Amino acid sequence: LKEISESLGVYNARIDHLKEEMQDYTHSAELIRADMQQLRKRCALVSGNQRCELTGQTLLGHEFYLFPCSHAFHATALRLEMQKHHNSFQRQTVKQLLQTLTDLSTDLPARTPFFQRPLAALPFLNLSSSEKDVMTPGHDGGDGTTAAAKEHALAQERELVQQKLDDMIASECIFCGEVMIKSLHTPFISIEDDWMEGQEWAI
Protein backbone atom coordinates (compact mmCIF):
# COMPACT_ATOMS: atom_id res chain seq x y z
CA LEU A 1 0.00 0.00 0.00
CA LYS A 2 2.84 2.35 0.80
CA GLU A 3 4.38 1.86 -2.65
CA ILE A 4 1.02 2.43 -4.29
CA SER A 5 0.52 5.63 -2.31
CA GLU A 6 4.00 6.84 -3.26
CA SER A 7 3.35 6.05 -6.94
CA LEU A 8 0.05 7.92 -6.83
CA GLY A 9 1.80 10.84 -5.20
CA VAL A 10 4.39 10.89 -7.99
CA TYR A 11 1.69 10.70 -10.66
CA ASN A 12 -0.29 13.50 -9.03
CA ALA A 13 2.83 15.64 -8.85
CA ARG A 14 3.50 15.02 -12.56
CA ILE A 15 -0.10 15.83 -13.42
CA ASP A 16 0.11 19.09 -11.47
CA HIS A 17 3.37 19.92 -13.25
CA LEU A 18 1.79 19.24 -16.66
CA LYS A 19 -1.19 21.43 -15.75
CA GLU A 20 1.18 24.27 -14.86
CA GLU A 21 3.00 23.85 -18.18
CA MET A 22 -0.30 23.90 -20.08
CA GLN A 23 -1.29 27.08 -18.28
CA ASP A 24 2.06 28.63 -19.18
CA TYR A 25 1.63 27.61 -22.84
CA THR A 26 -1.92 28.98 -22.87
CA HIS A 27 -0.72 32.27 -21.39
CA SER A 28 2.10 32.47 -23.94
CA ALA A 29 -0.35 31.81 -26.79
CA GLU A 30 -2.60 34.60 -25.52
CA LEU A 31 0.34 36.99 -25.39
CA ILE A 32 1.32 36.05 -28.94
CA ARG A 33 -2.24 36.64 -30.17
CA ALA A 34 -2.27 40.01 -28.44
CA ASP A 35 1.06 40.94 -30.05
CA MET A 36 -0.25 39.92 -33.48
CA GLN A 37 -3.32 42.09 -32.99
CA GLN A 38 -1.11 45.02 -32.05
CA LEU A 39 1.09 44.46 -35.10
CA ARG A 40 -1.95 44.62 -37.36
CA LYS A 41 -2.78 48.05 -35.95
CA ARG A 42 0.81 49.29 -36.13
CA CYS A 43 1.58 52.02 -38.62
CA ALA A 44 4.48 54.26 -39.58
CA LEU A 45 4.74 57.67 -41.17
CA VAL A 46 6.71 58.18 -44.37
CA SER A 47 7.76 61.71 -45.23
CA GLY A 48 7.56 62.95 -48.78
CA ASN A 49 11.35 63.31 -49.03
CA GLN A 50 12.28 59.97 -47.44
CA ARG A 51 14.58 58.01 -49.70
CA CYS A 52 15.45 54.41 -50.38
CA GLU A 53 18.50 53.38 -48.35
CA LEU A 54 19.93 51.51 -51.35
CA THR A 55 19.18 53.71 -54.36
CA GLY A 56 18.89 57.14 -52.75
CA GLN A 57 15.70 57.78 -54.73
CA THR A 58 12.46 59.07 -53.22
CA LEU A 59 10.35 56.26 -51.76
CA LEU A 60 6.93 57.48 -52.80
CA GLY A 61 5.76 56.54 -56.26
CA HIS A 62 7.20 53.03 -56.10
CA GLU A 63 6.49 49.88 -54.13
CA PHE A 64 8.63 49.87 -51.01
CA TYR A 65 9.29 48.11 -47.70
CA LEU A 66 9.43 50.02 -44.42
CA PHE A 67 10.93 48.27 -41.38
CA PRO A 68 10.36 48.99 -37.66
CA CYS A 69 13.94 50.31 -37.44
CA SER A 70 12.81 53.08 -39.87
CA HIS A 71 15.02 51.84 -42.75
CA ALA A 72 13.09 51.79 -46.02
CA PHE A 73 13.90 50.25 -49.39
CA HIS A 74 12.33 50.13 -52.82
CA ALA A 75 11.00 46.62 -53.38
CA THR A 76 13.03 46.05 -56.56
CA ALA A 77 16.25 47.33 -55.01
CA LEU A 78 15.80 45.19 -51.90
CA ARG A 79 15.08 42.12 -54.01
CA LEU A 80 18.24 42.65 -56.08
CA GLU A 81 20.32 43.19 -52.95
CA MET A 82 18.96 40.06 -51.29
CA GLN A 83 19.92 38.01 -54.34
CA LYS A 84 23.53 38.48 -53.28
CA HIS A 85 22.78 36.69 -50.01
CA HIS A 86 20.45 33.96 -51.34
CA ASN A 87 21.58 30.56 -52.52
CA SER A 88 20.60 29.26 -55.96
CA PHE A 89 17.46 27.53 -54.66
CA GLN A 90 16.25 30.70 -52.93
CA ARG A 91 16.92 32.81 -56.02
CA GLN A 92 14.95 30.36 -58.16
CA THR A 93 12.08 30.40 -55.64
CA VAL A 94 11.93 34.21 -55.71
CA LYS A 95 11.93 34.14 -59.51
CA GLN A 96 9.02 31.67 -59.56
CA LEU A 97 7.04 33.72 -57.01
CA LEU A 98 7.51 36.87 -59.08
CA GLN A 99 6.32 35.07 -62.20
CA THR A 100 3.28 33.74 -60.34
CA LEU A 101 2.44 37.26 -59.13
CA THR A 102 2.69 38.56 -62.69
CA ASP A 103 0.39 35.81 -63.98
CA LEU A 104 -2.17 36.39 -61.21
CA SER A 105 -2.11 40.15 -61.77
CA THR A 106 -2.82 39.56 -65.45
CA ASP A 107 -5.76 37.29 -64.62
CA LEU A 108 -7.31 39.78 -62.19
CA PRO A 109 -9.81 42.05 -63.98
CA ALA A 110 -9.36 45.78 -63.72
CA ARG A 111 -11.52 47.26 -60.98
CA THR A 112 -14.20 49.71 -62.04
CA PRO A 113 -14.16 52.91 -59.95
CA PHE A 114 -16.98 52.95 -57.40
CA PHE A 115 -18.67 56.02 -58.86
CA GLN A 116 -18.71 54.44 -62.34
CA ARG A 117 -20.47 51.25 -61.29
CA PRO A 118 -24.05 50.68 -62.38
CA LEU A 119 -26.70 51.48 -59.81
CA ALA A 120 -27.62 47.81 -59.49
CA ALA A 121 -24.05 46.93 -58.48
CA LEU A 122 -23.99 49.15 -55.39
CA PRO A 123 -23.83 46.77 -52.39
CA PHE A 124 -25.73 48.89 -49.90
CA LEU A 125 -28.96 48.73 -51.96
CA ASN A 126 -29.43 45.03 -51.10
CA LEU A 127 -31.23 44.34 -54.37
CA SER A 128 -32.51 40.89 -55.24
CA SER A 129 -31.32 39.13 -58.39
CA SER A 130 -34.60 39.86 -60.19
CA GLU A 131 -34.41 43.55 -59.26
CA LYS A 132 -30.84 43.73 -60.53
CA ASP A 133 -31.90 42.15 -63.83
CA VAL A 134 -34.62 44.80 -64.24
CA MET A 135 -32.25 47.67 -63.45
CA THR A 136 -29.45 46.25 -65.62
CA PRO A 137 -30.81 45.09 -68.99
CA GLY A 138 -28.95 42.17 -70.49
CA HIS A 139 -27.27 41.41 -67.18
CA ASP A 140 -26.98 37.81 -66.07
CA GLY A 141 -26.75 37.66 -62.30
CA GLY A 142 -25.16 34.23 -62.32
CA ASP A 143 -22.24 35.36 -64.45
CA GLY A 144 -21.65 38.31 -62.17
CA THR A 145 -21.61 36.12 -59.09
CA THR A 146 -19.22 33.64 -60.70
CA ALA A 147 -16.91 36.43 -61.87
CA ALA A 148 -16.87 38.00 -58.39
CA ALA A 149 -16.07 34.65 -56.77
CA LYS A 150 -13.24 34.03 -59.25
CA GLU A 151 -11.85 37.50 -58.66
CA HIS A 152 -11.94 36.96 -54.89
CA ALA A 153 -10.16 33.61 -55.21
CA LEU A 154 -7.46 35.13 -57.43
CA ALA A 155 -6.98 38.03 -55.02
CA GLN A 156 -6.58 35.64 -52.09
CA GLU A 157 -4.08 33.50 -54.00
CA ARG A 158 -2.12 36.60 -54.98
CA GLU A 159 -2.00 37.72 -51.35
CA LEU A 160 -0.61 34.34 -50.27
CA VAL A 161 2.07 34.44 -52.96
CA GLN A 162 2.96 38.01 -51.98
CA GLN A 163 3.34 36.93 -48.35
CA LYS A 164 5.72 34.15 -49.38
CA LEU A 165 7.75 36.63 -51.43
CA ASP A 166 7.86 39.07 -48.51
CA ASP A 167 9.13 36.30 -46.25
CA MET A 168 11.91 35.58 -48.73
CA ILE A 169 13.19 39.12 -49.26
CA ALA A 170 11.85 41.25 -46.40
CA SER A 171 11.68 39.09 -43.28
CA GLU A 172 14.09 41.51 -41.62
CA CYS A 173 16.00 44.70 -42.37
CA ILE A 174 19.19 43.95 -44.27
CA PHE A 175 21.01 46.68 -42.31
CA CYS A 176 19.91 45.54 -38.85
CA GLY A 177 19.33 41.81 -39.15
CA GLU A 178 21.21 38.58 -39.67
CA VAL A 179 22.17 39.45 -43.24
CA MET A 180 24.35 42.33 -42.05
CA ILE A 181 26.00 40.15 -39.37
CA LYS A 182 26.82 37.42 -41.90
CA SER A 183 28.29 39.97 -44.34
CA LEU A 184 30.80 41.39 -41.85
CA HIS A 185 33.55 39.22 -43.35
CA THR A 186 32.78 40.48 -46.88
CA PRO A 187 35.40 43.01 -48.07
CA PHE A 188 34.23 46.46 -49.15
CA ILE A 189 35.79 46.04 -52.60
CA SER A 190 36.44 42.95 -54.70
CA ILE A 191 39.89 41.50 -55.37
CA GLU A 192 39.76 42.85 -58.93
CA ASP A 193 38.89 46.35 -57.76
CA ASP A 194 41.64 46.18 -55.16
CA TRP A 195 44.17 45.20 -57.81
CA MET A 196 43.05 48.01 -60.14
CA GLU A 197 43.23 50.50 -57.28
CA GLY A 198 46.80 49.37 -56.62
CA GLN A 199 47.72 49.79 -60.28
CA GLU A 200 46.40 53.35 -60.30
CA TRP A 201 48.57 54.24 -57.31
CA ALA A 202 51.63 52.47 -58.68
CA ILE A 203 54.61 54.75 -59.34
CSV table of C-alpha atoms in Angstrom, one decimal, residues 3-198:
chain,number,residue,atom,x,y,z
A,3,GLU,CA,4.4,1.9,-2.6
A,4,ILE,CA,1.0,2.4,-4.3
A,5,SER,CA,0.5,5.6,-2.3
A,6,GLU,CA,4.0,6.8,-3.3
A,7,SER,CA,3.4,6.1,-6.9
A,8,LEU,CA,0.0,7.9,-6.8
A,9,GLY,CA,1.8,10.8,-5.2
A,10,VAL,CA,4.4,10.9,-8.0
A,11,TYR,CA,1.7,10.7,-10.7
A,12,ASN,CA,-0.3,13.5,-9.0
A,13,ALA,CA,2.8,15.6,-8.9
A,14,ARG,CA,3.5,15.0,-12.6
A,15,ILE,CA,-0.1,15.8,-13.4
A,16,ASP,CA,0.1,19.1,-11.5
A,17,HIS,CA,3.4,19.9,-13.2
A,18,LEU,CA,1.8,19.2,-16.7
A,19,LYS,CA,-1.2,21.4,-15.7
A,20,GLU,CA,1.2,24.3,-14.9
A,21,GLU,CA,3.0,23.9,-18.2
A,22,MET,CA,-0.3,23.9,-20.1
A,23,GLN,CA,-1.3,27.1,-18.3
A,24,ASP,CA,2.1,28.6,-19.2
A,25,TYR,CA,1.6,27.6,-22.8
A,26,THR,CA,-1.9,29.0,-22.9
A,27,HIS,CA,-0.7,32.3,-21.4
A,28,SER,CA,2.1,32.5,-23.9
A,29,ALA,CA,-0.3,31.8,-26.8
A,30,GLU,CA,-2.6,34.6,-25.5
A,31,LEU,CA,0.3,37.0,-25.4
A,32,ILE,CA,1.3,36.0,-28.9
A,33,ARG,CA,-2.2,36.6,-30.2
A,34,ALA,CA,-2.3,40.0,-28.4
A,35,ASP,CA,1.1,40.9,-30.1
A,36,MET,CA,-0.3,39.9,-33.5
A,37,GLN,CA,-3.3,42.1,-33.0
A,38,GLN,CA,-1.1,45.0,-32.0
A,39,LEU,CA,1.1,44.5,-35.1
A,40,ARG,CA,-2.0,44.6,-37.4
A,41,LYS,CA,-2.8,48.0,-36.0
A,42,ARG,CA,0.8,49.3,-36.1
A,43,CYS,CA,1.6,52.0,-38.6
A,44,ALA,CA,4.5,54.3,-39.6
A,45,LEU,CA,4.7,57.7,-41.2
A,46,VAL,CA,6.7,58.2,-44.4
A,47,SER,CA,7.8,61.7,-45.2
A,48,GLY,CA,7.6,63.0,-48.8
A,49,ASN,CA,11.3,63.3,-49.0
A,50,GLN,CA,12.3,60.0,-47.4
A,51,ARG,CA,14.6,58.0,-49.7
A,52,CYS,CA,15.5,54.4,-50.4
A,53,GLU,CA,18.5,53.4,-48.4
A,54,LEU,CA,19.9,51.5,-51.3
A,55,THR,CA,19.2,53.7,-54.4
A,56,GLY,CA,18.9,57.1,-52.8
A,57,GLN,CA,15.7,57.8,-54.7
A,58,THR,CA,12.5,59.1,-53.2
A,59,LEU,CA,10.4,56.3,-51.8
A,60,LEU,CA,6.9,57.5,-52.8
A,61,GLY,CA,5.8,56.5,-56.3
A,62,HIS,CA,7.2,53.0,-56.1
A,63,GLU,CA,6.5,49.9,-54.1
A,64,PHE,CA,8.6,49.9,-51.0
A,65,TYR,CA,9.3,48.1,-47.7
A,66,LEU,CA,9.4,50.0,-44.4
A,67,PHE,CA,10.9,48.3,-41.4
A,68,PRO,CA,10.4,49.0,-37.7
A,69,CYS,CA,13.9,50.3,-37.4
A,70,SER,CA,12.8,53.1,-39.9
A,71,HIS,CA,15.0,51.8,-42.7
A,72,ALA,CA,13.1,51.8,-46.0
A,73,PHE,CA,13.9,50.2,-49.4
A,74,HIS,CA,12.3,50.1,-52.8
A,75,ALA,CA,11.0,46.6,-53.4
A,76,THR,CA,13.0,46.1,-56.6
A,77,ALA,CA,16.3,47.3,-55.0
A,78,LEU,CA,15.8,45.2,-51.9
A,79,ARG,CA,15.1,42.1,-54.0
A,80,LEU,CA,18.2,42.7,-56.1
A,81,GLU,CA,20.3,43.2,-53.0
A,82,MET,CA,19.0,40.1,-51.3
A,83,GLN,CA,19.9,38.0,-54.3
A,84,LYS,CA,23.5,38.5,-53.3
A,85,HIS,CA,22.8,36.7,-50.0
A,86,HIS,CA,20.5,34.0,-51.3
A,87,ASN,CA,21.6,30.6,-52.5
A,88,SER,CA,20.6,29.3,-56.0
A,89,PHE,CA,17.5,27.5,-54.7
A,90,GLN,CA,16.2,30.7,-52.9
A,91,ARG,CA,16.9,32.8,-56.0
A,92,GLN,CA,14.9,30.4,-58.2
A,93,THR,CA,12.1,30.4,-55.6
A,94,VAL,CA,11.9,34.2,-55.7
A,95,LYS,CA,11.9,34.1,-59.5
A,96,GLN,CA,9.0,31.7,-59.6
A,97,LEU,CA,7.0,33.7,-57.0
A,98,LEU,CA,7.5,36.9,-59.1
A,99,GLN,CA,6.3,35.1,-62.2
A,100,THR,CA,3.3,33.7,-60.3
A,101,LEU,CA,2.4,37.3,-59.1
A,102,THR,CA,2.7,38.6,-62.7
A,103,ASP,CA,0.4,35.8,-64.0
A,104,LEU,CA,-2.2,36.4,-61.2
A,105,SER,CA,-2.1,40.2,-61.8
A,106,THR,CA,-2.8,39.6,-65.5
A,107,ASP,CA,-5.8,37.3,-64.6
A,108,LEU,CA,-7.3,39.8,-62.2
A,109,PRO,CA,-9.8,42.0,-64.0
A,110,ALA,CA,-9.4,45.8,-63.7
A,111,ARG,CA,-11.5,47.3,-61.0
A,112,THR,CA,-14.2,49.7,-62.0
A,113,PRO,CA,-14.2,52.9,-59.9
A,114,PHE,CA,-17.0,52.9,-57.4
A,115,PHE,CA,-18.7,56.0,-58.9
A,116,GLN,CA,-18.7,54.4,-62.3
A,117,ARG,CA,-20.5,51.2,-61.3
A,118,PRO,CA,-24.0,50.7,-62.4
A,119,LEU,CA,-26.7,51.5,-59.8
A,120,ALA,CA,-27.6,47.8,-59.5
A,121,ALA,CA,-24.0,46.9,-58.5
A,122,LEU,CA,-24.0,49.2,-55.4
A,123,PRO,CA,-23.8,46.8,-52.4
A,124,PHE,CA,-25.7,48.9,-49.9
A,125,LEU,CA,-29.0,48.7,-52.0
A,126,ASN,CA,-29.4,45.0,-51.1
A,127,LEU,CA,-31.2,44.3,-54.4
A,128,SER,CA,-32.5,40.9,-55.2
A,129,SER,CA,-31.3,39.1,-58.4
A,130,SER,CA,-34.6,39.9,-60.2
A,131,GLU,CA,-34.4,43.6,-59.3
A,132,LYS,CA,-30.8,43.7,-60.5
A,133,ASP,CA,-31.9,42.2,-63.8
A,134,VAL,CA,-34.6,44.8,-64.2
A,135,MET,CA,-32.3,47.7,-63.5
A,136,THR,CA,-29.5,46.3,-65.6
A,137,PRO,CA,-30.8,45.1,-69.0
A,138,GLY,CA,-28.9,42.2,-70.5
A,139,HIS,CA,-27.3,41.4,-67.2
A,140,ASP,CA,-27.0,37.8,-66.1
A,141,GLY,CA,-26.7,37.7,-62.3
A,142,GLY,CA,-25.2,34.2,-62.3
A,143,ASP,CA,-22.2,35.4,-64.4
A,144,GLY,CA,-21.6,38.3,-62.2
A,145,THR,CA,-21.6,36.1,-59.1
A,146,THR,CA,-19.2,33.6,-60.7
A,147,ALA,CA,-16.9,36.4,-61.9
A,148,ALA,CA,-16.9,38.0,-58.4
A,149,ALA,CA,-16.1,34.6,-56.8
A,150,LYS,CA,-13.2,34.0,-59.2
A,151,GLU,CA,-11.8,37.5,-58.7
A,152,HIS,CA,-11.9,37.0,-54.9
A,153,ALA,CA,-10.2,33.6,-55.2
A,154,LEU,CA,-7.5,35.1,-57.4
A,155,ALA,CA,-7.0,38.0,-55.0
A,156,GLN,CA,-6.6,35.6,-52.1
A,157,GLU,CA,-4.1,33.5,-54.0
A,158,ARG,CA,-2.1,36.6,-55.0
A,159,GLU,CA,-2.0,37.7,-51.3
A,160,LEU,CA,-0.6,34.3,-50.3
A,161,VAL,CA,2.1,34.4,-53.0
A,162,GLN,CA,3.0,38.0,-52.0
A,163,GLN,CA,3.3,36.9,-48.3
A,164,LYS,CA,5.7,34.2,-49.4
A,165,LEU,CA,7.8,36.6,-51.4
A,166,ASP,CA,7.9,39.1,-48.5
A,167,ASP,CA,9.1,36.3,-46.2
A,168,MET,CA,11.9,35.6,-48.7
A,169,ILE,CA,13.2,39.1,-49.3
A,170,ALA,CA,11.9,41.3,-46.4
A,171,SER,CA,11.7,39.1,-43.3
A,172,GLU,CA,14.1,41.5,-41.6
A,173,CYS,CA,16.0,44.7,-42.4
A,174,ILE,CA,19.2,43.9,-44.3
A,175,PHE,CA,21.0,46.7,-42.3
A,176,CYS,CA,19.9,45.5,-38.9
A,177,GLY,CA,19.3,41.8,-39.1
A,178,GLU,CA,21.2,38.6,-39.7
A,179,VAL,CA,22.2,39.4,-43.2
A,180,MET,CA,24.4,42.3,-42.0
A,181,ILE,CA,26.0,40.1,-39.4
A,182,LYS,CA,26.8,37.4,-41.9
A,183,SER,CA,28.3,40.0,-44.3
A,184,LEU,CA,30.8,41.4,-41.8
A,185,HIS,CA,33.5,39.2,-43.4
A,186,THR,CA,32.8,40.5,-46.9
A,187,PRO,CA,35.4,43.0,-48.1
A,188,PHE,CA,34.2,46.5,-49.2
A,189,ILE,CA,35.8,46.0,-52.6
A,190,SER,CA,36.4,43.0,-54.7
A,191,ILE,CA,39.9,41.5,-55.4
A,192,GLU,CA,39.8,42.8,-58.9
A,193,ASP,CA,38.9,46.3,-57.8
A,194,ASP,CA,41.6,46.2,-55.2
A,195,TRP,CA,44.2,45.2,-57.8
A,196,MET,CA,43.1,48.0,-60.1
A,197,GLU,CA,43.2,50.5,-57.3
A,198,GLY,CA,46.8,49.4,-56.6
